[in-house]
Amino acid sequence: MNKHAVEQEATRFIRKFLNKEFACWQLAYQELDRAKYEAAVTGFVREFFTFEAVPSITRPRNVSAGWLEEAKEYLAATIERPLFKIEQYLVGDEPVYAAYTGSNDLGSDSYAEVFLYGNRSGQHRIFSVFHSDPDGGIEHFDGEEFSFSRARLVAIEKFLAPADEADLLDYQLEPV
């Protein structure tokens, strides 16, 4: 197994997730029809998560044309999350992936969230979310608990180096 590349399907999945998440942000800031916006976010959660995740994609319950004008500033400061790396683990014989991402804020250059996913019911789905902490660690936030100590790291695919010193130290680690 190549220690510097994860399975292509796993990479495609997380890139599709990041792209669709950003599309939902765009809809949040551009769509006046609340039902259309809410349906898109609900569909996004159902497509990518194994649990009823609380999406970070939010806006006021009732929006006006005036708010949509103000929202242009928010949208200009919102980006598709940067993908720093994907770690591939084995838990028994099952691969589990940890995608280290930044936030959706313009200028995001450090770890913000780690999405854990694997094959669930024949397709990749996110089953756990961790938030990064200022000291370079991560803490469980939502979904299933996951013990990294019970998994074997087999590959790391790197895409973009983070700027934060603690995150950069982590980024530079290699699988043994």
PDB file of C-alpha atoms in Angstrom:
ATOM      1  CA  MET A   1       0.000   0.000   0.000  1.00  0.00           C
ATOM      2  CA  ASN A   2       1.198   3.498  -0.838  1.00  0.00           C
ATOM      3  CA  LYS A   3       1.710   5.343   2.480  1.00  0.00           C
ATOM      4  CA  HIS A   4       1.284   8.708   0.741  1.00  0.00           C
ATOM      5  CA  ALA A   5      -2.078   8.172  -0.976  1.00  0.00           C
ATOM      6  CA  VAL A   6      -5.480   7.113   0.295  1.00  0.00           C
ATOM      7  CA  GLU A   7      -8.078   5.339  -1.802  1.00  0.00           C
ATOM      8  CA  GLN A   8      -9.238   7.600  -4.652  1.00  0.00           C
ATOM      9  CA  GLU A   9     -12.905   7.099  -3.858  1.00  0.00           C
ATOM     10  CA  ALA A  10     -12.294   8.382  -0.321  1.00  0.00           C
ATOM     11  CA  THR A  11     -10.660  11.525  -1.690  1.00  0.00           C
ATOM     12  CA  ARG A  12     -13.463  12.064  -4.211  1.00  0.00           C
ATOM     13  CA  PHE A  13     -16.042  11.716  -1.437  1.00  0.00           C
ATOM     14  CA  ILE A  14     -14.557  14.378   0.821  1.00  0.00           C
ATOM     15  CA  ARG A  15     -13.964  16.777  -2.065  1.00  0.00           C
ATOM     16  CA  LYS A  16     -17.619  16.353  -3.100  1.00  0.00           C
ATOM     17  CA  PHE A  17     -18.662  16.970   0.513  1.00  0.00           C
ATOM     18  CA  LEU A  18     -16.617  20.182   0.727  1.00  0.00           C
ATOM     19  CA  ASN A  19     -17.964  21.378  -2.616  1.00  0.00           C
ATOM     20  CA  LYS A  20     -21.606  20.718  -1.696  1.00  0.00           C
ATOM     21  CA  GLU A  21     -21.153  22.282   1.738  1.00  0.00           C
ATOM     22  CA  PHE A  22     -19.923  25.475   0.055  1.00  0.00           C
ATOM     23  CA  ALA A  23     -22.859  25.341  -2.382  1.00  0.00           C
ATOM     24  CA  CYS A  24     -25.194  25.250   0.632  1.00  0.00           C
ATOM     25  CA  TRP A  25     -23.438  28.302   2.069  1.00  0.00           C
ATOM     26  CA  GLN A  26     -23.958  30.088  -1.232  1.00  0.00           C
ATOM     27  CA  LEU A  27     -27.638  29.159  -1.145  1.00  0.00           C
ATOM     28  CA  ALA A  28     -27.909  30.382   2.463  1.00  0.00           C
ATOM     29  CA  TYR A  29     -26.694  33.805   1.379  1.00  0.00           C
ATOM     30  CA  GLN A  30     -28.453  34.042  -1.974  1.00  0.00           C
ATOM     31  CA  GLU A  31     -31.788  32.200  -1.779  1.00  0.00           C
ATOM     32  CA  LEU A  32     -34.832  34.093  -0.518  1.00  0.00           C
ATOM     33  CA  ASP A  33     -37.052  30.963  -0.479  1.00  0.00           C
ATOM     34  CA  ARG A  34     -36.613  29.431   3.011  1.00  0.00           C
ATOM     35  CA  ALA A  35     -38.070  26.065   1.996  1.00  0.00           C
ATOM     36  CA  LYS A  36     -35.609  25.703  -0.881  1.00  0.00           C
ATOM     37  CA  TYR A  37     -32.653  26.602   1.379  1.00  0.00           C
ATOM     38  CA  GLU A  38     -33.775  24.266   4.188  1.00  0.00           C
ATOM     39  CA  ALA A  39     -34.392  21.391   1.760  1.00  0.00           C
ATOM     40  CA  ALA A  40     -30.884  21.783   0.329  1.00  0.00           C
ATOM     41  CA  VAL A  41     -29.251  21.734   3.792  1.00  0.00           C
ATOM     42  CA  THR A  42     -31.373  18.772   4.925  1.00  0.00           C
ATOM     43  CA  GLY A  43     -30.490  16.891   1.738  1.00  0.00           C
ATOM     44  CA  PHE A  44     -26.808  17.697   2.264  1.00  0.00           C
ATOM     45  CA  VAL A  45     -26.861  16.289   5.813  1.00  0.00           C
ATOM     46  CA  ARG A  46     -28.701  13.143   4.704  1.00  0.00           C
ATOM     47  CA  GLU A  47     -26.334  12.562   1.786  1.00  0.00           C
ATOM     48  CA  PHE A  48     -23.089  12.879   3.703  1.00  0.00           C
ATOM     49  CA  PHE A  49     -23.711  11.987   7.363  1.00  0.00           C
ATOM     50  CA  THR A  50     -24.770   8.810   9.164  1.00  0.00           C
ATOM     51  CA  PHE A  51     -26.330  10.883  11.953  1.00  0.00           C
ATOM     52  CA  GLU A  52     -28.500  13.994  12.188  1.00  0.00           C
ATOM     53  CA  ALA A  53     -25.583  16.392  12.151  1.00  0.00           C
ATOM     54  CA  VAL A  54     -26.165  19.977  13.126  1.00  0.00           C
ATOM     55  CA  PRO A  55     -24.808  21.812  10.097  1.00  0.00           C
ATOM     56  CA  SER A  56     -22.765  24.956  10.549  1.00  0.00           C
ATOM     57  CA  ILE A  57     -24.664  26.368   7.566  1.00  0.00           C
ATOM     58  CA  THR A  58     -27.032  28.854   9.174  1.00  0.00           C
ATOM     59  CA  ARG A  59     -28.883  32.076   8.493  1.00  0.00           C
ATOM     60  CA  PRO A  60     -31.811  33.969  10.030  1.00  0.00           C
ATOM     61  CA  ARG A  61     -35.082  32.055   9.934  1.00  0.00           C
ATOM     62  CA  ASN A  62     -36.787  34.759   7.879  1.00  0.00           C
ATOM     63  CA  VAL A  63     -34.776  36.706   5.347  1.00  0.00           C
ATOM     64  CA  SER A  64     -35.646  39.716   3.282  1.00  0.00           C
ATOM     65  CA  ALA A  65     -34.274  41.175   0.084  1.00  0.00           C
ATOM     66  CA  GLY A  66     -32.434  43.681   2.319  1.00  0.00           C
ATOM     67  CA  TRP A  67     -30.784  40.872   4.256  1.00  0.00           C
ATOM     68  CA  LEU A  68     -29.689  39.253   0.989  1.00  0.00           C
ATOM     69  CA  GLU A  69     -27.891  42.493   0.129  1.00  0.00           C
ATOM     70  CA  GLU A  70     -26.102  42.368   3.491  1.00  0.00           C
ATOM     71  CA  ALA A  71     -25.387  38.666   2.940  1.00  0.00           C
ATOM     72  CA  LYS A  72     -23.193  39.505  -0.054  1.00  0.00           C
ATOM     73  CA  GLU A  73     -20.523  40.580   2.440  1.00  0.00           C
ATOM     74  CA  TYR A  74     -20.845  37.289   4.321  1.00  0.00           C
ATOM     75  CA  LEU A  75     -20.580  35.324   1.096  1.00  0.00           C
ATOM     76  CA  ALA A  76     -17.473  37.260   0.044  1.00  0.00           C
ATOM     77  CA  ALA A  77     -15.865  36.141   3.333  1.00  0.00           C
ATOM     78  CA  THR A  78     -16.911  32.487   2.924  1.00  0.00           C
ATOM     79  CA  ILE A  79     -14.803  29.900   1.105  1.00  0.00           C
ATOM     80  CA  GLU A  80     -14.857  26.211   0.397  1.00  0.00           C
ATOM     81  CA  ARG A  81     -13.005  24.659   3.337  1.00  0.00           C
ATOM     82  CA  PRO A  82      -9.342  23.962   2.607  1.00  0.00           C
ATOM     83  CA  LEU A  83      -8.439  20.270   2.699  1.00  0.00           C
ATOM     84  CA  PHE A  84      -5.062  19.821   4.379  1.00  0.00           C
ATOM     85  CA  LYS A  85      -4.748  16.042   4.514  1.00  0.00           C
ATOM     86  CA  ILE A  86      -6.582  12.740   4.696  1.00  0.00           C
ATOM     87  CA  GLU A  87      -5.371  10.017   7.022  1.00  0.00           C
ATOM     88  CA  GLN A  88      -6.385   6.431   6.295  1.00  0.00           C
ATOM     89  CA  TYR A  89      -6.708   4.049   9.226  1.00  0.00           C
ATOM     90  CA  LEU A  90      -7.598   0.403   9.514  1.00  0.00           C
ATOM     91  CA  VAL A  91      -9.988  -0.646  12.235  1.00  0.00           C
ATOM     92  CA  GLY A  92      -9.833  -4.402  11.931  1.00  0.00           C
ATOM     93  CA  ASP A  93     -10.111  -4.811   8.147  1.00  0.00           C
ATOM     94  CA  GLU A  94     -12.257  -1.713   7.618  1.00  0.00           C
ATOM     95  CA  PRO A  95     -10.718   1.529   6.331  1.00  0.00           C
ATOM     96  CA  VAL A  96     -11.604   4.737   8.165  1.00  0.00           C
ATOM     97  CA  TYR A  97     -10.602   8.155   6.863  1.00  0.00           C
ATOM     98  CA  ALA A  98      -9.911  11.362   8.765  1.00  0.00           C
ATOM     99  CA  ALA A  99     -10.113  14.511   6.615  1.00  0.00           C
ATOM    100  CA  TYR A 100      -8.399  17.491   8.219  1.00  0.00           C
ATOM    101  CA  THR A 101     -10.048  20.692   7.005  1.00  0.00           C
ATOM    102  CA  GLY A 102      -9.992  24.390   7.735  1.00  0.00           C
ATOM    103  CA  SER A 103     -13.059  26.506   8.309  1.00  0.00           C
ATOM    104  CA  ASN A 104     -15.262  28.230   5.740  1.00  0.00           C
ATOM    105  CA  ASP A 105     -13.841  31.621   6.730  1.00  0.00           C
ATOM    106  CA  LEU A 106     -11.776  33.508   4.176  1.00  0.00           C
ATOM    107  CA  GLY A 107      -8.111  33.140   5.093  1.00  0.00           C
ATOM    108  CA  SER A 108      -8.571  29.832   6.931  1.00  0.00           C
ATOM    109  CA  ASP A 109      -5.118  28.272   7.019  1.00  0.00           C
ATOM    110  CA  SER A 110      -5.219  25.970  10.059  1.00  0.00           C
ATOM    111  CA  TYR A 111      -7.117  22.873  11.135  1.00  0.00           C
ATOM    112  CA  ALA A 112     -10.700  23.587  12.215  1.00  0.00           C
ATOM    113  CA  GLU A 113     -12.553  20.290  11.853  1.00  0.00           C
ATOM    114  CA  VAL A 114     -11.725  16.671  11.232  1.00  0.00           C
ATOM    115  CA  PHE A 115     -14.391  14.604   9.506  1.00  0.00           C
ATOM    116  CA  LEU A 116     -14.197  10.839  10.045  1.00  0.00           C
ATOM    117  CA  TYR A 117     -15.834   8.695   7.410  1.00  0.00           C
ATOM    118  CA  GLY A 118     -15.925   5.212   6.028  1.00  0.00           C
ATOM    119  CA  ASN A 119     -18.053   2.841   4.026  1.00  0.00           C
ATOM    120  CA  ARG A 120     -21.500   2.667   5.604  1.00  0.00           C
ATOM    121  CA  SER A 121     -24.258   0.741   3.830  1.00  0.00           C
ATOM    122  CA  GLY A 122     -22.291   0.609   0.579  1.00  0.00           C
ATOM    123  CA  GLN A 123     -21.218   4.255   0.393  1.00  0.00           C
ATOM    124  CA  HIS A 124     -18.877   6.653   2.142  1.00  0.00           C
ATOM    125  CA  ARG A 125     -20.547   8.588   4.944  1.00  0.00           C
ATOM    126  CA  ILE A 126     -19.281  10.829   7.740  1.00  0.00           C
ATOM    127  CA  PHE A 127     -19.868   9.211  11.112  1.00  0.00           C
ATOM    128  CA  SER A 128     -17.955  11.528  13.447  1.00  0.00           C
ATOM    129  CA  VAL A 129     -16.781  15.136  13.640  1.00  0.00           C
ATOM    130  CA  PHE A 130     -13.903  16.455  15.731  1.00  0.00           C
ATOM    131  CA  HIS A 131     -12.981  20.099  16.347  1.00  0.00           C
ATOM    132  CA  SER A 132      -9.375  21.189  16.592  1.00  0.00           C
ATOM    133  CA  ASP A 133      -8.139  22.862  19.734  1.00  0.00           C
ATOM    134  CA  PRO A 134      -5.556  25.672  19.986  1.00  0.00           C
ATOM    135  CA  ASP A 135      -2.837  23.291  21.218  1.00  0.00           C
ATOM    136  CA  GLY A 136      -2.907  21.187  18.063  1.00  0.00           C
ATOM    137  CA  GLY A 137      -5.142  18.409  19.357  1.00  0.00           C
ATOM    138  CA  ILE A 138      -8.672  17.463  18.397  1.00  0.00           C
ATOM    139  CA  GLU A 139     -11.811  16.913  20.476  1.00  0.00           C
ATOM    140  CA  HIS A 140     -14.904  14.894  19.644  1.00  0.00           C
ATOM    141  CA  PHE A 141     -17.810  17.173  18.698  1.00  0.00           C
ATOM    142  CA  ASP A 142     -20.621  15.158  17.095  1.00  0.00           C
ATOM    143  CA  GLY A 143     -21.514  11.683  15.871  1.00  0.00           C
ATOM    144  CA  GLU A 144     -19.919   8.428  16.981  1.00  0.00           C
ATOM    145  CA  GLU A 145     -17.002   8.387  19.382  1.00  0.00           C
ATOM    146  CA  PHE A 146     -13.812   7.192  17.726  1.00  0.00           C
ATOM    147  CA  SER A 147     -10.629   5.951  19.350  1.00  0.00           C
ATOM    148  CA  PHE A 148      -7.583   6.720  17.224  1.00  0.00           C
ATOM    149  CA  SER A 149      -5.522   4.503  19.549  1.00  0.00           C
ATOM    150  CA  ARG A 150      -7.527   1.457  18.423  1.00  0.00           C
ATOM    151  CA  ALA A 151      -6.905   2.160  14.746  1.00  0.00           C
ATOM    152  CA  ARG A 152      -3.772   1.592  12.689  1.00  0.00           C
ATOM    153  CA  LEU A 153      -2.600   4.508  10.535  1.00  0.00           C
ATOM    154  CA  VAL A 154      -1.702   3.142   7.085  1.00  0.00           C
ATOM    155  CA  ALA A 155      -1.549   6.183   4.792  1.00  0.00           C
ATOM    156  CA  ILE A 156      -1.554   9.976   4.757  1.00  0.00           C
ATOM    157  CA  GLU A 157      -2.322  11.979   1.642  1.00  0.00           C
ATOM    158  CA  LYS A 158      -1.306  15.623   1.958  1.00  0.00           C
ATOM    159  CA  PHE A 159      -2.810  18.466  -0.045  1.00  0.00           C
ATOM    160  CA  LEU A 160      -2.011  21.780   1.638  1.00  0.00           C
ATOM    161  CA  ALA A 161       0.262  22.640   4.569  1.00  0.00           C
ATOM    162  CA  PRO A 162      -1.437  24.526   7.431  1.00  0.00           C
ATOM    163  CA  ALA A 163       0.091  27.745   8.770  1.00  0.00           C
ATOM    164  CA  ASP A 164      -0.470  27.113  12.483  1.00  0.00           C
ATOM    165  CA  GLU A 165       2.731  25.823  14.133  1.00  0.00           C
ATOM    166  CA  ALA A 166       1.090  22.954  16.075  1.00  0.00           C
ATOM    167  CA  ASP A 167      -0.933  21.905  13.023  1.00  0.00           C
ATOM    168  CA  LEU A 168       2.171  22.037  10.836  1.00  0.00           C
ATOM    169  CA  LEU A 169       4.029  19.700  13.205  1.00  0.00           C
ATOM    170  CA  ASP A 170       1.129  17.253  12.938  1.00  0.00           C
ATOM    171  CA  TYR A 171       0.984  17.687   9.156  1.00  0.00           C
ATOM    172  CA  GLN A 172       4.644  16.732   8.815  1.00  0.00           C
ATOM    173  CA  LEU A 173       4.188  13.352  10.553  1.00  0.00           C
ATOM    174  CA  GLU A 174       4.531  10.262   8.375  1.00  0.00           C
ATOM    175  CA  PRO A 175       2.934   6.827   8.781  1.00  0.00           C
ATOM    176  CA  VAL A 176       5.332   4.159  10.027  1.00  0.00           C
TER     177      VAL A 176
END
